[in-house]
């Protein structure tokens, strides 16, 4: 096995059948242009919409997709493929086109998020990693957006690195959450990699390491004079809050004002109310209360509805693993080959044929409905898929993460109110196929049936 592999960039990070299909395509001389589209077949019952994310990572992957000498040597030694196929892999570069919804765009079931058009072996080989990248960031951005809608105006921080399924997942979860509207993250590399604000307080172990909470708080204040947030639930939450009140004047005199306190256990709402009262009575109305520990959007919405005095939340496991719905039913399917539309008719998994576009209509600035049609059609509304790559090269700079974040914020405001709620929307958002798309699907079915019935 190659000893130096970057899984995030390696073309070996794929399913074996991608390589076996490429080998068969080569043998059959099947090199004509093919179009594949990634879409989600149906929304989870607990999601009213999804958020496009991961395009930056996908483009980076496509631009740099190639096999290293070590990887090619491993493929030769494996004995699975002939020399001609290894030579083809050695020369692999993505030369195709990419159309996509910009990051931060809200989308719905059956709508293509990206379309890849390239020689068939190229478009096929990138499938596994393409889904791997887009699925995860879409999943987390969509989860984070629900939390943003559930707790408007609250500080939301990603605390999920330690529960994420691997290093890349932890980092990309921070990115997806920030794109969707989170304030920042505790994951340190998110700052140098993406420019995302990073935040941190202290752990219970820090408090336990000292003989008393007073010593722990004093020591921490010396090291963090400009951003002092104290964890107060290691022993007795309310007693620690009173200790903060007692220590505050001396800390203030040293130029280390208390900015906030964090609660990480117990009945967060009850503790927050009690702590708020203690702080206010002690003249610390400006001190913010942060909470963490077992939070999700349902709890956030309940706290907001009940007026719980919590200013910000650190959210971990439920965000980075999307615990209520950890996977989307997404697919990357062939929709055209060699100039002919293609359609899958499998039970429960039928696809629309041909390269497609999505047009969105608004009424009074609010999303009113989408039309799914053929890319060459002209429909009313805003087309959502835009050119990203042509001939393997970017057509221009991609929107920055800040711009994608701004787009997502605008999109969330433009959602119909019923879609902003956590419960399933009734009725769901309308996405209608065009007459031309329906006619093409029917024509594809007739052609397929005729070919199946004709003698070979």
Coordinates of N, CA, C and O in Angstrom, one line a residue, residues 341-448:
X341 N -30.3 11.6 -24.0 CA -30.7 11.6 -22.6 C -30.8 10.2 -22.1 O -31.2 9.3 -22.8
X342 N -30.5 10.0 -20.8 CA -30.6 8.7 -20.2 C -31.4 8.9 -18.9 O -31.4 9.9 -18.2
X343 N -32.2 7.8 -18.6 CA -33.1 7.8 -17.5 C -33.1 6.5 -16.8 O -33.2 5.4 -17.4
X344 N -33.0 6.5 -15.5 CA -33.1 5.3 -14.6 C -34.6 5.1 -14.2 O -35.2 6.1 -13.9
X345 N -35.1 3.9 -14.4 CA -36.5 3.7 -14.0 C -36.7 2.7 -12.9 O -37.8 2.2 -12.6
X346 N -35.6 2.5 -12.1 CA -35.7 1.5 -11.0 C -36.8 2.0 -10.0 O -37.1 3.1 -9.8
X347 N -37.5 1.0 -9.5 CA -38.6 1.2 -8.6 C -38.2 2.1 -7.4 O -37.2 1.7 -6.7
X348 N -38.8 3.2 -7.2 CA -38.5 4.1 -6.1 C -37.2 4.9 -6.3 O -36.9 5.7 -5.4
X349 N -36.5 4.7 -7.4 CA -35.3 5.4 -7.7 C -35.3 6.0 -9.1 O -34.2 6.2 -9.7
X350 N -36.4 6.2 -9.7 CA -36.4 6.8 -11.1 C -35.8 8.2 -11.1 O -35.9 8.9 -10.1
X351 N -35.2 8.5 -12.2 CA -34.5 9.8 -12.4 C -35.1 10.5 -13.6 O -35.7 9.9 -14.5
X352 N -35.0 11.9 -13.5 CA -35.4 12.7 -14.7 C -34.2 12.7 -15.7 O -33.0 12.8 -15.3
X353 N -34.5 12.6 -17.0 CA -33.4 12.5 -18.0 C -32.9 13.9 -18.4 O -33.6 14.9 -18.2
X354 N -31.7 13.9 -19.0 CA -31.2 15.2 -19.6 C -30.6 16.1 -18.6 O -30.9 16.1 -17.4
X355 N -29.7 17.0 -19.1 CA -29.1 18.0 -18.3 C -30.2 19.0 -17.9 O -31.0 19.4 -18.7
X356 N -30.3 19.4 -16.6 CA -31.4 20.2 -16.1 C -31.0 21.5 -15.5 O -29.8 21.7 -15.1
X357 N -31.9 22.3 -15.3 CA -31.8 23.6 -14.6 C -32.9 23.7 -13.6 O -34.0 23.1 -13.8
X358 N -32.7 24.6 -12.6 CA -33.8 24.9 -11.6 C -34.0 26.4 -11.7 O -33.1 27.2 -11.6
X359 N -35.3 26.8 -11.8 CA -35.7 28.2 -11.8 C -36.5 28.5 -10.6 O -37.4 27.7 -10.3
X360 N -36.2 29.5 -9.9 CA -36.9 29.9 -8.6 C -37.7 31.2 -8.8 O -37.1 32.2 -9.3
X361 N -38.9 31.1 -8.4 CA -39.8 32.3 -8.4 C -40.0 32.9 -7.0 O -40.1 32.1 -6.1
X362 N -40.2 34.2 -6.9 CA -40.4 34.8 -5.6 C -41.7 35.6 -5.7 O -42.1 36.1 -6.8
X363 N -42.3 35.8 -4.6 CA -43.5 36.7 -4.4 C -43.2 37.6 -3.2 O -43.1 37.1 -2.1
X364 N -43.0 38.9 -3.5 CA -42.7 39.8 -2.3 C -41.5 39.4 -1.6 O -41.3 39.6 -0.4
X365 N -40.5 38.9 -2.4 CA -39.2 38.6 -1.8 C -39.1 37.2 -1.1 O -38.1 36.8 -0.6
X366 N -40.3 36.5 -1.1 CA -40.3 35.2 -0.5 C -40.4 34.1 -1.6 O -41.1 34.2 -2.6
X367 N -39.7 33.0 -1.3 CA -39.7 31.9 -2.3 C -41.1 31.4 -2.5 O -41.8 31.1 -1.5
X368 N -41.5 31.3 -3.8 CA -42.9 30.9 -4.1 C -43.0 29.5 -4.7 O -44.0 28.8 -4.6
X369 N -41.9 29.1 -5.4 CA -41.9 27.8 -6.0 C -40.8 27.6 -7.0 O -40.3 28.6 -7.5
X370 N -40.4 26.4 -7.3 CA -39.3 26.1 -8.2 C -39.8 25.3 -9.4 O -40.8 24.5 -9.3
X371 N -39.2 25.5 -10.6 CA -39.5 24.8 -11.8 C -38.2 24.0 -12.2 O -37.2 24.6 -12.3
X372 N -38.4 22.7 -12.3 CA -37.3 21.8 -12.7 C -37.5 21.5 -14.2 O -38.5 21.0 -14.6
X373 N -36.5 21.9 -15.0 CA -36.7 21.7 -16.4 C -35.4 21.4 -17.1 O -34.3 21.3 -16.5
X374 N -35.4 21.3 -18.4 CA -34.2 21.0 -19.2 C -33.3 22.3 -19.3 O -33.8 23.4 -19.3
X375 N -32.0 22.1 -19.3 CA -31.0 23.2 -19.2 C -31.2 24.2 -20.4 O -31.0 25.4 -20.2
X376 N -31.7 23.7 -21.6 CA -31.8 24.5 -22.7 C -33.2 25.3 -22.7 O -33.4 26.1 -23.6
X377 N -34.0 25.0 -21.8 CA -35.3 25.7 -21.7 C -35.1 27.1 -21.2 O -34.1 27.5 -20.7
X378 N -36.2 27.9 -21.4 CA -36.3 29.3 -20.9 C -37.5 29.3 -20.0 O -38.6 29.2 -20.5
X379 N -37.3 29.5 -18.7 CA -38.4 29.5 -17.8 C -38.4 30.8 -17.0 O -37.4 31.5 -16.9
X380 N -39.5 31.2 -16.4 CA -39.6 32.4 -15.5 C -38.8 32.0 -14.3 O -38.8 30.9 -13.8
X381 N -38.2 33.1 -13.7 CA -37.5 32.9 -12.4 C -36.0 32.9 -12.5 O -35.5 33.1 -13.6
X382 N -35.4 32.8 -11.4 CA -33.9 32.9 -11.3 C -33.3 31.5 -11.5 O -33.6 30.5 -10.8
X383 N -32.4 31.3 -12.5 CA -31.8 30.0 -12.7 C -30.8 29.8 -11.5 O -30.0 30.7 -11.2
X384 N -30.8 28.6 -10.9 CA -29.9 28.4 -9.7 C -28.6 27.8 -10.0 O -27.6 28.0 -9.3
X385 N -28.5 27.0 -11.1 CA -27.2 26.4 -11.4 C -26.4 27.4 -12.3 O -27.0 27.9 -13.3
X386 N -25.1 27.6 -12.0 CA -24.3 28.5 -12.7 C -23.0 27.8 -13.2 O -22.6 26.9 -12.6
X387 N -22.4 28.3 -14.3 CA -21.1 27.7 -14.7 C -20.0 27.9 -13.7 O -19.9 29.0 -13.1
X388 N -19.3 26.8 -13.4 CA -18.2 26.9 -12.4 C -16.9 26.5 -13.1 O -15.9 27.2 -12.8
X389 N -16.9 25.4 -13.9 CA -15.7 25.0 -14.6 C -16.0 24.7 -16.0 O -17.1 24.2 -16.3
X390 N -15.1 25.0 -16.9 CA -15.2 24.7 -18.3 C -13.9 24.2 -18.8 O -12.8 24.8 -18.6
X391 N -13.9 23.0 -19.4 CA -12.7 22.3 -19.8 C -11.7 22.1 -18.7 O -10.5 22.2 -18.9
X392 N -12.2 21.8 -17.5 CA -11.3 21.5 -16.4 C -10.8 22.7 -15.7 O -10.0 22.5 -14.7
X393 N -11.2 23.9 -16.1 CA -10.6 25.1 -15.5 C -11.8 26.0 -14.9 O -12.9 26.0 -15.5
X394 N -11.5 26.7 -13.8 CA -12.5 27.6 -13.2 C -12.9 28.7 -14.2 O -12.0 29.2 -14.9
X395 N -14.1 29.0 -14.3 CA -14.5 30.1 -15.2 C -14.2 31.5 -14.5 O -14.2 32.5 -15.2
X396 N -14.0 31.5 -13.2 CA -13.7 32.7 -12.5 C -13.6 32.3 -11.0 O -13.8 31.2 -10.6
X397 N -13.3 33.3 -10.2 CA -13.2 33.0 -8.7 C -14.5 32.6 -8.2 O -15.6 33.1 -8.5
X398 N -14.4 31.6 -7.3 CA -15.6 31.2 -6.6 C -16.0 32.2 -5.5 O -15.1 32.9 -5.0
X399 N -17.2 32.3 -5.1 CA -17.6 33.2 -4.0 C -16.8 32.8 -2.7 O -16.6 31.6 -2.5
X400 N -16.4 33.7 -2.0 CA -15.7 33.4 -0.7 C -16.6 32.8 0.3 O -17.9 32.8 0.1
X401 N -16.1 32.3 1.4 CA -16.9 31.7 2.4 C -17.8 32.8 3.0 O -19.0 32.5 3.3
X402 N -17.3 34.0 3.2 CA -18.1 35.1 3.7 C -19.3 35.4 2.8 O -20.4 35.7 3.2
X403 N -19.0 35.4 1.5 CA -20.1 35.6 0.5 C -21.1 34.5 0.5 O -22.3 34.7 0.4
X404 N -20.6 33.3 0.7 CA -21.6 32.1 0.7 C -22.4 32.2 2.0 O -23.6 31.9 2.0
X405 N -21.8 32.7 3.1 CA -22.5 32.9 4.4 C -23.6 33.9 4.2 O -24.7 33.8 4.7
X406 N -23.3 35.0 3.5 CA -24.2 36.1 3.3 C -25.4 35.6 2.4 O -26.5 35.9 2.7
X407 N -25.1 34.8 1.4 CA -26.1 34.2 0.5 C -27.1 33.3 1.4 O -28.3 33.4 1.2
X408 N -26.5 32.5 2.2 CA -27.3 31.6 3.0 C -28.2 32.4 3.9 O -29.4 32.1 4.1
X409 N -27.7 33.5 4.5 CA -28.5 34.3 5.4 C -29.7 34.9 4.6 O -30.8 35.0 5.1
X410 N -29.4 35.4 3.4 CA -30.5 36.0 2.6 C -31.5 34.9 2.2 O -32.8 35.1 2.2
X411 N -31.1 33.7 1.9 CA -32.0 32.6 1.5 C -32.9 32.2 2.7 O -34.0 31.9 2.5
X412 N -32.3 32.2 3.9 CA -33.1 31.8 5.1 C -34.2 32.8 5.3 O -35.3 32.5 5.7
X413 N -33.9 34.1 5.1 CA -34.9 35.1 5.3 C -36.0 35.0 4.2 O -37.2 35.3 4.5
X414 N -35.6 34.5 3.0 CA -36.6 34.4 1.9 C -37.4 33.1 2.0 O -38.3 33.0 1.2
X415 N -37.1 32.3 2.9 CA -37.9 31.0 3.1 C -39.3 31.4 3.5 O -39.5 32.2 4.4
X416 N -40.3 30.7 3.0 CA -41.7 30.9 3.6 C -41.7 30.5 5.0 O -40.9 29.6 5.5
X417 N -42.5 31.2 5.8 CA -42.4 31.0 7.3 C -42.7 29.5 7.7 O -42.0 29.1 8.6
X418 N -43.5 28.8 7.0 CA -43.8 27.5 7.4 C -42.6 26.6 7.2 O -42.4 25.5 7.9
X419 N -41.6 26.9 6.3 CA -40.4 26.2 6.1 C -39.4 26.5 7.1 O -38.4 25.7 7.3
X420 N -39.5 27.6 7.8 CA -38.5 28.0 8.8 C -38.7 27.3 10.1 O -37.8 27.2 11.0
X421 N -39.9 26.7 10.3 CA -40.2 25.9 11.5 C -39.4 24.6 11.5 O -39.0 24.1 10.5
X422 N -39.3 24.0 12.7 CA -38.7 22.7 12.9 C -39.6 21.6 12.5 O -39.1 20.5 12.0
X423 N -40.9 21.7 12.6 CA -41.8 20.7 12.2 C -42.0 20.6 10.7 O -41.8 21.6 10.0
X424 N -42.4 19.5 10.2 CA -42.6 19.4 8.7 C -43.6 20.4 8.2 O -44.6 20.6 8.8
X425 N -43.2 21.0 7.1 CA -44.1 22.1 6.5 C -45.3 21.4 5.8 O -45.2 20.4 5.2
X426 N -46.4 22.1 5.9 CA -47.7 21.7 5.3 C -48.4 22.9 4.7 O -48.8 23.8 5.4
X427 N -48.4 23.0 3.3 CA -47.8 22.0 2.4 C -46.3 22.2 2.2 O -45.8 23.3 2.6
X428 N -45.6 21.2 1.7 CA -44.2 21.3 1.4 C -44.0 22.3 0.3 O -44.9 22.7 -0.4
X429 N -42.7 22.7 0.1 CA -42.4 23.7 -0.9 C -42.6 23.1 -2.3 O -42.2 21.9 -2.5
X430 N -43.2 23.8 -3.2 CA -43.6 23.2 -4.5 C -42.4 23.2 -5.5 O -41.7 24.3 -5.7
X431 N -42.1 22.1 -6.0 CA -41.1 21.9 -7.1 C -41.8 21.2 -8.2 O -42.1 20.0 -8.1
X432 N -42.0 21.9 -9.4 CA -42.8 21.3 -10.4 C -41.9 21.0 -11.7 O -41.1 21.9 -12.1
X433 N -42.0 19.8 -12.2 CA -41.3 19.5 -13.5 C -41.9 20.3 -14.6 O -43.1 20.4 -14.7
X434 N -41.1 20.7 -15.6 CA -41.7 21.4 -16.8 C -42.3 20.4 -17.7 O -42.0 19.1 -17.7
X435 N -43.2 20.9 -18.6 CA -43.8 20.0 -19.6 C -42.8 19.3 -20.5 O -42.9 18.1 -20.9
X436 N -41.7 20.0 -20.8 CA -40.7 19.5 -21.7 C -39.9 18.3 -21.0 O -39.6 17.3 -21.7
X437 N -39.7 18.5 -19.7 CA -39.0 17.4 -19.0 C -39.9 16.2 -18.9 O -39.4 15.1 -19.1
X438 N -41.2 16.4 -18.6 CA -42.1 15.2 -18.6 C -42.1 14.5 -19.9 O -42.1 13.3 -20.0
X439 N -42.2 15.3 -21.0 CA -42.3 14.7 -22.3 C -41.0 14.0 -22.6 O -41.1 12.9 -23.2
X440 N -39.8 14.5 -22.2 CA -38.6 13.8 -22.5 C -38.5 12.5 -21.7 O -38.1 11.5 -22.3
X441 N -39.0 12.5 -20.5 CA -39.0 11.2 -19.7 C -39.9 10.2 -20.4 O -39.5 9.0 -20.4
X442 N -41.0 10.6 -20.8 CA -41.9 9.7 -21.5 C -41.3 9.1 -22.8 O -41.4 7.9 -23.1
X443 N -40.6 10.0 -23.5 CA -39.9 9.6 -24.8 C -38.8 8.6 -24.5 O -38.6 7.6 -25.2
X444 N -38.1 8.8 -23.4 CA -37.0 7.9 -23.0 C -37.6 6.5 -22.6 O -37.0 5.5 -23.0
X445 N -38.7 6.5 -21.9 CA -39.3 5.3 -21.5 C -39.8 4.5 -22.8 O -39.6 3.3 -22.8
X446 N -40.4 5.2 -23.7 CA -40.8 4.5 -24.9 C -39.6 3.9 -25.7 O -39.7 2.8 -26.2
X447 N -38.5 4.7 -25.8 CA -37.4 4.2 -26.5 C -36.7 3.0 -25.8 O -36.4 2.0 -26.4
X448 N -36.7 3.1 -24.5 CA -36.1 2.0 -23.7 C -36.9 0.7 -23.9 O -36.4 -0.4 -24.1

